[in-house]
Amino acid sequence: MSWAQQLFIVLNNINNVILYFIGIPFILQMIYMLLFFLPKKTFPKSDKKSKICVVIPAHNEADVIYNTVKDLIDKQTYPREMFDVYVVAHNCTDNTKEEAEKAGAVVFELNDEDPSKHIVAYALKHAYEEIIKTGIHYDFSIRFDADNHCNDEFLSLMNDAYNSGVRIARPYESGINMTQNYFTQACGLYYTFDSRFSSRARERLGIDAHVNGPGSLIAFDIIERIGGYDTTSITEDTEFNFKRMLEGEKCHFVEDAIVYEDLPSNFTDTFNRNKRIASGNIRLLGKYTPLFLWKSISKLRFSFLEQILTYMFNIICILLCTWLPAFYIYSAIYLGVNGCWTQEATALFFNLPIGQIMGLKSVLTIVAFAVCCLFLLCGLGQGFLLVLLDYKKMGAKTRRELIPGVLLFPAFTVIYCLTMCIGAFTKPKWNKINRNVNQSKE
């Protein structure tokens, strides 16, 4: 057997291992989708009103911060005297501080010349340290981003969860500009998948929620115990969740509490967002995977393994954009040039038993089948089901409004995968984000 034949066999075996690596997380997500019929979990209404601090890190957010703070203060059904809003104006060169104060927030300024500290983690660290210094007793904290809005019952619902024993939780995440254009529709469908399907299934099955975005609840005694905030990575929210799980905390999902964020409306916005996600999460995987695998065995807690399997999608995006297309193009050319169209011809060429290595016809058939399954079942099927079940939470008046997004959803998954792959090899910074929603002051 020639060296070229031996190389092909080795690469083929590596590819088979990679397919298993990709397939297991995909199967898990498919199971979550097929469990869509599980009823959502609701927490009993509590008469006790906890003291809440809302923390908002902001870097040059003068155009949106006023309305974000004002909506929280004016529209929440929760007693106003039971919550305070804090904004951290981090290295701002505009009037973020003035706008936040005008809306009713307490503002902490943080100006640090060290470029390595120009990320959200340091703003949160500073905020919690300053809040602890005030001596005010808070029961739990809610973290928002500068462009976030939420349903009027948000704080009340989080209070119900907290007084039911929840110490760490995430809300349902949706988009404030879901119906802006076809791109935001498809983008919104992608991000709401984890809320409607994965997070609901995790909560009902007793698996820890992924607390990694805006609107998250943290019991304040945890903040006090760790001295403020103990993560300084690019994806500080995910690492904070990982650390608390390792300490034995249980993470929950409060589905009726909804946070709305400004969704990316084009490729550039998506890329800028995914740079932080991909770069940070891959680093966290390298740091925490051994610990989580050990904990899943030693503590017999599936949540640790589930977190790793889900975050493996960051690496899967890279494989889908690099290894898989490269291998199958190489495979098709190599087999075609050597006349290995059928399995019989392939077996004869490699001098191996029939079926041990597939012929070109079988390879092309499997690739076509896999692409169709991903696009039709995981793409269109998932999109239609999301719209059917949760269109109102996505800001649409009718399901028909979101149909274009459903049809474009498979294409968006390709765009998302590409941006995650590219973003994994970049070093993101906390730059000003282009907003897509007009949030001018009233």
GROMACS .gro file of C-alpha atoms in nm:
model
  442
    1MET     CA    1   0.000   0.000   0.000
    2SER     CA    2   0.140   0.340  -0.100
    3TRP     CA    3   0.197   0.628   0.140
    4ALA     CA    4  -0.093   0.818  -0.020
    5GLN     CA    5  -0.328   0.529   0.051
    6GLN     CA    6  -0.203   0.502   0.410
    7LEU     CA    7  -0.247   0.878   0.458
    8PHE     CA    8  -0.604   0.860   0.332
    9ILE     CA    9  -0.687   0.578   0.575
   10VAL     CA   10  -0.538   0.770   0.868
   11LEU     CA   11  -0.727   1.088   0.779
   12ASN     CA   12  -1.046   0.890   0.730
   13ASN     CA   13  -1.013   0.740   1.079
   14ILE     CA   14  -0.950   1.084   1.228
   15ASN     CA   15  -1.258   1.212   1.049
   16ASN     CA   16  -1.470   0.933   1.196
   17VAL     CA   17  -1.360   1.031   1.546
   18ILE     CA   18  -1.441   1.397   1.473
   19LEU     CA   19  -1.788   1.302   1.349
   20TYR     CA   20  -1.860   1.131   1.681
   21PHE     CA   21  -1.725   1.437   1.863
   22ILE     CA   22  -1.965   1.659   1.666
   23GLY     CA   23  -2.258   1.421   1.676
   24ILE     CA   24  -2.297   1.379   2.053
   25PRO     CA   25  -2.361   1.751   2.132
   26PHE     CA   26  -2.595   1.775   1.831
   27ILE     CA   27  -2.796   1.476   1.954
   28LEU     CA   28  -2.828   1.642   2.297
   29GLN     CA   29  -2.968   1.960   2.141
   30MET     CA   30  -3.208   1.756   1.928
   31ILE     CA   31  -3.336   1.583   2.243
   32TYR     CA   32  -3.400   1.923   2.400
   33MET     CA   33  -3.598   2.032   2.094
   34LEU     CA   34  -3.803   1.711   2.092
   35LEU     CA   35  -3.892   1.776   2.459
   36PHE     CA   36  -4.066   2.103   2.363
   37PHE     CA   37  -4.392   1.972   2.513
   38LEU     CA   38  -4.255   1.982   2.870
   39PRO     CA   39  -4.448   2.240   3.075
   40LYS     CA   40  -4.254   2.543   3.190
   41LYS     CA   41  -4.163   2.573   3.557
   42THR     CA   42  -4.322   2.854   3.751
   43PHE     CA   43  -4.230   2.967   4.102
   44PRO     CA   44  -4.495   3.040   4.368
   45LYS     CA   45  -4.575   3.406   4.420
   46SER     CA   46  -4.397   3.544   4.725
   47ASP     CA   47  -4.538   3.806   4.963
   48LYS     CA   48  -4.187   3.880   5.087
   49LYS     CA   49  -4.017   4.161   4.898
   50SER     CA   50  -3.640   4.124   4.877
   51LYS     CA   51  -3.398   4.413   4.844
   52ILE     CA   52  -3.248   4.410   4.493
   53CYS     CA   53  -2.956   4.587   4.329
   54VAL     CA   54  -2.949   4.613   3.950
   55VAL     CA   55  -2.600   4.651   3.804
   56ILE     CA   56  -2.537   4.783   3.451
   57PRO     CA   57  -2.181   4.806   3.308
   58ALA     CA   58  -2.157   5.071   3.038
   59HIS     CA   59  -1.888   5.194   2.801
   60ASN     CA   60  -1.993   5.500   2.593
   61GLU     CA   61  -2.362   5.415   2.610
   62ALA     CA   62  -2.507   5.767   2.630
   63ASP     CA   63  -2.751   5.696   2.346
   64VAL     CA   64  -2.929   5.409   2.524
   65ILE     CA   65  -2.855   5.420   2.897
   66TYR     CA   66  -3.119   5.679   2.984
   67ASN     CA   67  -3.412   5.475   2.856
   68THR     CA   68  -3.273   5.150   2.997
   69VAL     CA   69  -3.256   5.296   3.349
   70LYS     CA   70  -3.577   5.497   3.313
   71ASP     CA   71  -3.779   5.195   3.201
   72LEU     CA   72  -3.653   4.992   3.496
   73ILE     CA   73  -3.743   5.262   3.746
   74ASP     CA   74  -4.078   5.364   3.599
   75LYS     CA   75  -4.226   5.045   3.459
   76GLN     CA   76  -4.142   4.766   3.702
   77THR     CA   77  -4.435   4.642   3.909
   78TYR     CA   78  -4.194   4.574   4.194
   79PRO     CA   79  -4.197   4.830   4.481
   80ARG     CA   80  -3.961   5.112   4.386
   81GLU     CA   81  -3.813   5.141   4.736
   82MET     CA   82  -3.702   4.777   4.719
   83PHE     CA   83  -3.454   4.808   4.432
   84ASP     CA   84  -3.165   5.035   4.334
   85VAL     CA   85  -3.005   5.077   3.993
   86TYR     CA   86  -2.627   5.113   3.965
   87VAL     CA   87  -2.441   5.201   3.646
   88VAL     CA   88  -2.065   5.167   3.600
   89ALA     CA   89  -1.936   5.425   3.353
   90HIS     CA   90  -1.621   5.243   3.243
   91ASN     CA   91  -1.363   5.454   3.054
   92CYS     CA   92  -1.641   5.661   2.900
   93THR     CA   93  -1.560   5.954   2.674
   94ASP     CA   94  -1.923   6.060   2.632
   95ASN     CA   95  -2.193   6.163   2.879
   96THR     CA   96  -2.300   5.815   2.986
   97LYS     CA   97  -2.263   5.917   3.350
   98GLU     CA   98  -2.486   6.221   3.318
   99GLU     CA   99  -2.757   6.036   3.124
  100ALA     CA  100  -2.765   5.750   3.375
  101GLU     CA  101  -2.788   5.988   3.671
  102LYS     CA  102  -3.062   6.188   3.500
  103ALA     CA  103  -3.264   5.867   3.464
  104GLY     CA  104  -3.226   5.788   3.834
  105ALA     CA  105  -2.927   5.555   3.862
  106VAL     CA  106  -2.638   5.570   4.106
  107VAL     CA  107  -2.324   5.593   3.893
  108PHE     CA  108  -1.973   5.467   3.968
  109GLU     CA  109  -1.699   5.591   3.739
  110LEU     CA  110  -1.405   5.368   3.652
  111ASN     CA  111  -1.118   5.505   3.447
  112ASP     CA  112  -0.828   5.265   3.397
  113GLU     CA  113  -0.549   5.327   3.148
  114ASP     CA  114  -0.456   4.958   3.136
  115PRO     CA  115  -0.600   4.831   2.803
  116SER     CA  116  -0.609   4.474   2.934
  117LYS     CA  117  -0.875   4.585   3.182
  118HIS     CA  118  -1.105   4.744   2.925
  119ILE     CA  119  -1.355   4.457   2.945
  120VAL     CA  120  -1.690   4.411   3.119
  121ALA     CA  121  -1.546   4.196   3.399
  122TYR     CA  122  -1.355   4.485   3.554
  123ALA     CA  123  -1.659   4.712   3.541
  124LEU     CA  124  -1.862   4.450   3.730
  125LYS     CA  125  -1.580   4.391   3.977
  126HIS     CA  126  -1.562   4.763   4.053
  127ALA     CA  127  -1.940   4.795   4.082
  128TYR     CA  128  -1.980   4.517   4.336
  129GLU     CA  129  -1.687   4.635   4.542
  130GLU     CA  130  -1.843   4.982   4.562
  131ILE     CA  131  -2.189   4.845   4.642
  132ILE     CA  132  -2.048   4.637   4.928
  133LYS     CA  133  -1.885   4.954   5.064
  134THR     CA  134  -2.224   5.126   5.087
  135GLY     CA  135  -2.324   4.887   5.365
  136ILE     CA  136  -2.674   4.850   5.219
  137HIS     CA  137  -2.811   4.500   5.264
  138TYR     CA  138  -2.924   4.345   4.937
  139ASP     CA  139  -3.076   4.002   4.899
  140PHE     CA  140  -2.984   3.950   4.535
  141SER     CA  141  -2.841   4.124   4.232
  142ILE     CA  142  -2.957   4.147   3.870
  143ARG     CA  143  -2.705   4.225   3.597
  144PHE     CA  144  -2.822   4.400   3.278
  145ASP     CA  145  -2.643   4.535   2.973
  146ALA     CA  146  -2.679   4.899   2.873
  147ASP     CA  147  -2.929   4.829   2.594
  148ASN     CA  148  -3.148   4.578   2.779
  149HIS     CA  149  -3.516   4.607   2.854
  150CYS     CA  150  -3.737   4.359   3.036
  151ASN     CA  151  -4.101   4.277   3.096
  152ASP     CA  152  -4.271   4.482   3.367
  153GLU     CA  153  -4.294   4.186   3.605
  154PHE     CA  154  -3.926   4.095   3.574
  155LEU     CA  155  -3.809   4.187   3.924
  156SER     CA  156  -4.124   4.044   4.082
  157LEU     CA  157  -4.073   3.712   3.904
  158MET     CA  158  -3.708   3.698   4.004
  159ASN     CA  159  -3.811   3.777   4.361
  160ASP     CA  160  -4.054   3.484   4.354
  161ALA     CA  161  -3.774   3.254   4.235
  162TYR     CA  162  -3.529   3.383   4.496
  163ASN     CA  163  -3.776   3.333   4.781
  164SER     CA  164  -3.837   2.979   4.651
  165GLY     CA  165  -3.471   2.899   4.715
  166VAL     CA  166  -3.312   3.001   4.383
  167ARG     CA  167  -2.968   3.157   4.430
  168ILE     CA  168  -2.844   3.179   4.071
  169ALA     CA  169  -3.070   3.203   3.769
  170ARG     CA  170  -3.106   3.322   3.413
  171PRO     CA  171  -3.413   3.468   3.241
  172TYR     CA  172  -3.569   3.402   2.902
  173GLU     CA  173  -3.365   3.595   2.644
  174SER     CA  174  -3.535   3.759   2.345
  175GLY     CA  175  -3.473   4.047   2.107
  176ILE     CA  176  -3.603   4.400   2.128
  177ASN     CA  177  -3.559   4.437   1.751
  178MET     CA  178  -3.667   4.088   1.645
  179THR     CA  179  -3.886   4.216   1.361
  180GLN     CA  180  -3.641   4.482   1.237
  181ASN     CA  181  -3.537   4.286   0.927
  182TYR     CA  182  -3.497   3.932   0.799
  183PHE     CA  183  -3.149   3.905   0.951
  184THR     CA  184  -3.262   3.996   1.304
  185GLN     CA  185  -3.551   3.750   1.272
  186ALA     CA  186  -3.315   3.465   1.190
  187CYS     CA  187  -3.065   3.585   1.451
  188GLY     CA  188  -3.335   3.603   1.717
  189LEU     CA  189  -3.453   3.251   1.641
  190TYR     CA  190  -3.099   3.125   1.697
  191TYR     CA  191  -3.062   3.294   2.035
  192THR     CA  192  -3.410   3.207   2.164
  193PHE     CA  193  -3.351   2.837   2.099
  194ASP     CA  194  -3.155   2.803   2.420
  195SER     CA  195  -3.430   2.975   2.619
  196ARG     CA  196  -3.736   2.795   2.485
  197PHE     CA  197  -3.597   2.448   2.422
  198SER     CA  198  -3.269   2.388   2.605
  199SER     CA  199  -3.325   2.595   2.919
  200ARG     CA  200  -3.679   2.472   2.974
  201ALA     CA  201  -3.573   2.109   2.933
  202ARG     CA  202  -3.278   2.160   3.169
  203GLU     CA  203  -3.498   2.314   3.437
  204ARG     CA  204  -3.760   2.041   3.415
  205LEU     CA  205  -3.498   1.762   3.413
  206GLY     CA  206  -3.300   1.905   3.705
  207ILE     CA  207  -2.997   2.004   3.494
  208ASP     CA  208  -2.820   2.331   3.572
  209ALA     CA  209  -2.913   2.628   3.355
  210HIS     CA  210  -2.648   2.814   3.155
  211VAL     CA  211  -2.634   3.149   3.334
  212ASN     CA  212  -2.434   3.344   3.081
  213GLY     CA  213  -2.616   3.655   2.971
  214PRO     CA  214  -2.803   3.968   3.076
  215GLY     CA  215  -3.077   3.956   3.337
  216SER     CA  216  -2.900   3.698   3.555
  217LEU     CA  217  -2.982   3.670   3.925
  218ILE     CA  218  -2.711   3.623   4.187
  219ALA     CA  219  -2.776   3.588   4.560
  220PHE     CA  220  -2.591   3.879   4.718
  221ASP     CA  221  -2.434   3.671   4.993
  222ILE     CA  222  -2.237   3.500   4.714
  223ILE     CA  223  -2.110   3.841   4.602
  224GLU     CA  224  -2.015   3.929   4.958
  225ARG     CA  225  -1.844   3.596   5.018
  226ILE     CA  226  -1.615   3.630   4.715
  227GLY     CA  227  -1.550   3.999   4.780
  228GLY     CA  228  -1.731   4.139   4.478
  229TYR     CA  229  -1.661   3.959   4.152
  230ASP     CA  230  -1.397   3.693   4.099
  231THR     CA  231  -1.375   3.653   3.721
  232THR     CA  232  -1.177   3.873   3.483
  233SER     CA  233  -1.203   3.679   3.158
  234ILE     CA  234  -1.359   3.800   2.833
  235THR     CA  235  -1.663   3.579   2.894
  236GLU     CA  236  -1.689   3.666   3.260
  237ASP     CA  237  -2.054   3.563   3.292
  238THR     CA  238  -1.986   3.207   3.178
  239GLU     CA  239  -1.682   3.170   3.402
  240PHE     CA  240  -1.876   3.305   3.699
  241ASN     CA  241  -2.137   3.036   3.636
  242PHE     CA  242  -1.868   2.767   3.611
  243LYS     CA  243  -1.707   2.871   3.940
  244ARG     CA  244  -2.036   2.871   4.128
  245MET     CA  245  -2.123   2.525   3.997
  246LEU     CA  246  -1.788   2.395   4.121
  247GLU     CA  247  -1.875   2.539   4.463
  248GLY     CA  248  -2.199   2.338   4.465
  249GLU     CA  249  -2.448   2.608   4.367
  250LYS     CA  250  -2.751   2.508   4.156
  251CYS     CA  251  -2.832   2.727   3.856
  252HIS     CA  252  -3.193   2.778   3.748
  253PHE     CA  253  -3.408   2.918   3.465
  254VAL     CA  254  -3.691   3.164   3.532
  255GLU     CA  255  -3.882   3.145   3.207
  256ASP     CA  256  -4.150   3.410   3.264
  257ALA     CA  257  -3.886   3.676   3.337
  258ILE     CA  258  -3.792   3.807   2.993
  259VAL     CA  259  -3.496   4.026   2.899
  260TYR     CA  260  -3.489   4.192   2.557
  261GLU     CA  261  -3.157   4.281   2.395
  262ASP     CA  262  -3.054   4.457   2.077
  263LEU     CA  263  -2.986   4.181   1.821
  264PRO     CA  264  -2.717   4.207   1.552
  265SER     CA  265  -2.876   4.315   1.223
  266ASN     CA  266  -2.596   4.227   0.978
  267PHE     CA  267  -2.283   4.018   0.935
  268THR     CA  268  -2.049   4.280   1.086
  269ASP     CA  269  -2.254   4.317   1.404
  270THR     CA  270  -2.276   3.938   1.439
  271PHE     CA  271  -1.901   3.903   1.391
  272ASN     CA  272  -1.824   4.169   1.653
  273ARG     CA  273  -2.052   3.995   1.901
  274ASN     CA  274  -1.919   3.647   1.832
  275LYS     CA  275  -1.553   3.748   1.865
  276ARG     CA  276  -1.598   3.783   2.239
  277ILE     CA  277  -1.811   3.471   2.274
  278ALA     CA  278  -1.589   3.238   2.073
  279SER     CA  279  -1.255   3.366   2.196
  280GLY     CA  280  -1.357   3.360   2.560
  281ASN     CA  281  -1.545   3.031   2.560
  282ILE     CA  282  -1.267   2.835   2.395
  283ARG     CA  283  -1.026   2.955   2.661
  284LEU     CA  284  -1.272   2.854   2.932
  285LEU     CA  285  -1.312   2.510   2.777
  286GLY     CA  286  -0.938   2.456   2.798
  287LYS     CA  287  -0.935   2.567   3.161
  288TYR     CA  288  -1.247   2.397   3.296
  289THR     CA  289  -1.306   2.083   3.087
  290PRO     CA  290  -1.079   1.856   3.300
  291LEU     CA  291  -1.241   1.983   3.622
  292PHE     CA  292  -1.594   1.943   3.488
  293LEU     CA  293  -1.529   1.594   3.356
  294TRP     CA  294  -1.389   1.491   3.693
  295LYS     CA  295  -1.682   1.648   3.879
  296SER     CA  296  -1.934   1.476   3.653
  297ILE     CA  297  -1.782   1.142   3.757
  298SER     CA  298  -1.694   1.208   4.122
  299LYS     CA  299  -2.021   1.387   4.202
  300LEU     CA  300  -2.237   1.192   3.955
  301ARG     CA  301  -2.375   1.526   3.839
  302PHE     CA  302  -2.468   1.530   3.471
  303SER     CA  303  -2.483   1.910   3.467
  304PHE     CA  304  -2.102   1.935   3.450
  305LEU     CA  305  -2.083   1.710   3.145
  306GLU     CA  306  -2.381   1.884   2.983
  307GLN     CA  307  -2.218   2.225   3.015
  308ILE     CA  308  -1.903   2.099   2.844
  309LEU     CA  309  -2.098   1.927   2.565
  310THR     CA  310  -2.294   2.245   2.494
  311TYR     CA  311  -1.992   2.476   2.497
  312MET     CA  312  -1.816   2.232   2.264
  313PHE     CA  313  -2.019   2.397   1.988
  314ASN     CA  314  -1.754   2.669   1.989
  315ILE     CA  315  -1.498   2.411   1.875
  316ILE     CA  316  -1.751   2.239   1.648
  317CYS     CA  317  -1.793   2.567   1.458
  318ILE     CA  318  -1.420   2.565   1.384
  319LEU     CA  319  -1.430   2.203   1.268
  320LEU     CA  320  -1.733   2.267   1.047
  321CYS     CA  321  -1.555   2.557   0.878
  322THR     CA  322  -1.211   2.397   0.845
  323TRP     CA  323  -1.163   2.023   0.886
  324LEU     CA  324  -1.489   1.889   0.743
  325PRO     CA  325  -1.496   2.083   0.413
  326ALA     CA  326  -1.122   2.029   0.366
  327PHE     CA  327  -1.144   1.654   0.431
  328TYR     CA  328  -1.446   1.589   0.212
  329ILE     CA  329  -1.310   1.794  -0.078
  330TYR     CA  330  -0.981   1.605  -0.049
  331SER     CA  331  -1.169   1.275  -0.014
  332ALA     CA  332  -1.384   1.337  -0.321
  333ILE     CA  333  -1.085   1.435  -0.534
  334TYR     CA  334  -0.869   1.147  -0.415
  335LEU     CA  335  -1.136   0.881  -0.456
  336GLY     CA  336  -1.250   1.024  -0.789
  337VAL     CA  337  -0.901   1.037  -0.938
  338ASN     CA  338  -0.840   0.676  -0.836
  339GLY     CA  339  -1.173   0.551  -0.972
  340CYS     CA  340  -1.314   0.459  -0.631
  341TRP     CA  341  -1.677   0.532  -0.716
  342THR     CA  342  -1.830   0.224  -0.551
  343GLN     CA  343  -1.744   0.040  -0.230
  344GLU     CA  344  -1.626  -0.257  -0.435
  345ALA     CA  345  -1.384  -0.041  -0.632
  346THR     CA  346  -1.262   0.125  -0.312
  347ALA     CA  347  -1.202  -0.210  -0.141
  348LEU     CA  348  -1.006  -0.330  -0.441
  349PHE     CA  349  -0.796  -0.013  -0.454
  350PHE     CA  350  -0.705  -0.022  -0.084
  351ASN     CA  351  -0.694  -0.401  -0.064
  352LEU     CA  352  -0.936  -0.396   0.229
  353PRO     CA  353  -1.265  -0.575   0.309
  354ILE     CA  354  -1.572  -0.424   0.141
  355GLY     CA  355  -1.730  -0.151   0.350
  356GLN     CA  356  -1.426  -0.067   0.562
  357ILE     CA  357  -1.374   0.252   0.360
  358MET     CA  358  -1.657   0.407   0.162
  359GLY     CA  359  -1.648   0.485  -0.205
  360LEU     CA  360  -1.707   0.828  -0.355
  361LYS     CA  361  -2.075   0.756  -0.419
  362SER     CA  362  -2.135   0.669  -0.053
  363VAL     CA  363  -1.936   0.971   0.069
  364LEU     CA  364  -2.137   1.213  -0.146
  365THR     CA  365  -2.464   1.049  -0.039
  366ILE     CA  366  -2.381   1.082   0.331
  367VAL     CA  367  -2.268   1.444   0.292
  368ALA     CA  368  -2.589   1.533   0.106
  369PHE     CA  369  -2.801   1.354   0.367
  370ALA     CA  370  -2.624   1.528   0.656
  371VAL     CA  371  -2.662   1.872   0.497
  372CYS     CA  372  -3.033   1.812   0.429
  373CYS     CA  373  -3.092   1.696   0.787
  374LEU     CA  374  -2.911   1.996   0.933
  375PHE     CA  375  -3.090   2.246   0.710
  376LEU     CA  376  -3.438   2.095   0.714
  377LEU     CA  377  -3.466   1.947   1.063
  378CYS     CA  378  -3.226   2.158   1.269
  379GLY     CA  379  -3.285   2.465   1.053
  380LEU     CA  380  -3.634   2.504   0.915
  381GLY     CA  381  -3.794   2.258   1.157
  382GLN     CA  382  -3.649   2.428   1.463
  383GLY     CA  383  -3.737   2.774   1.331
  384PHE     CA  384  -4.100   2.686   1.254
  385LEU     CA  385  -4.144   2.523   1.596
  386LEU     CA  386  -4.002   2.827   1.777
  387VAL     CA  387  -4.232   3.064   1.590
  388LEU     CA  388  -4.530   2.838   1.647
  389LEU     CA  389  -4.471   2.824   2.022
  390ASP     CA  390  -4.316   3.158   2.125
  391TYR     CA  391  -4.378   3.427   1.863
  392LYS     CA  392  -4.527   3.665   2.120
  393LYS     CA  393  -4.212   3.655   2.335
  394MET     CA  394  -4.019   3.747   2.022
  395GLY     CA  395  -4.211   4.074   1.986
  396ALA     CA  396  -4.420   3.965   1.686
  397LYS     CA  397  -4.796   4.026   1.664
  398THR     CA  398  -4.851   3.730   1.434
  399ARG     CA  399  -4.654   3.420   1.344
  400ARG     CA  400  -4.655   3.528   0.980
  401GLU     CA  401  -4.425   3.820   1.062
  402LEU     CA  402  -4.142   3.580   1.143
  403ILE     CA  403  -4.175   3.339   0.849
  404PRO     CA  404  -3.900   3.513   0.643
  405GLY     CA  405  -3.664   3.465   0.938
  406VAL     CA  406  -3.753   3.097   0.952
  407LEU     CA  407  -3.673   3.053   0.582
  408LEU     CA  408  -3.340   3.231   0.629
  409PHE     CA  409  -3.260   3.051   0.953
  410PRO     CA  410  -3.048   2.775   0.792
  411ALA     CA  411  -2.839   3.039   0.612
  412PHE     CA  412  -2.793   3.230   0.937
  413THR     CA  413  -2.659   2.919   1.109
  414VAL     CA  414  -2.385   2.911   0.844
  415ILE     CA  415  -2.308   3.281   0.904
  416TYR     CA  416  -2.306   3.223   1.279
  417CYS     CA  417  -2.071   2.929   1.242
  418LEU     CA  418  -1.833   3.130   1.022
  419THR     CA  419  -1.823   3.427   1.259
  420MET     CA  420  -1.763   3.201   1.558
  421CYS     CA  421  -1.478   3.030   1.374
  422ILE     CA  422  -1.312   3.359   1.277
  423GLY     CA  423  -1.381   3.509   1.620
  424ALA     CA  424  -1.204   3.222   1.793
  425PHE     CA  425  -0.873   3.345   1.650
  426THR     CA  426  -0.918   3.713   1.734
  427LYS     CA  427  -0.863   3.919   2.046
  428PRO     CA  428  -1.180   4.120   2.116
  429LYS     CA  429  -1.204   4.450   2.300
  430TRP     CA  430  -1.493   4.623   2.475
  431ASN     CA  431  -1.578   4.868   2.200
  432LYS     CA  432  -1.887   5.080   2.153
  433ILE     CA  433  -2.162   4.874   1.992
  434ASN     CA  434  -2.373   5.003   1.705
  435ARG     CA  435  -2.734   5.002   1.820
  436ASN     CA  436  -3.015   4.906   1.583
  437VAL     CA  437  -3.307   5.039   1.787
  438ASN     CA  438  -3.401   5.403   1.823
  439GLN     CA  439  -3.392   5.462   2.196
  440SER     CA  440  -3.395   5.840   2.208
  441LYS     CA  441  -3.502   5.997   2.535
  442GLU     CA  442  -3.867   6.073   2.591
   0.00000   0.00000   0.00000
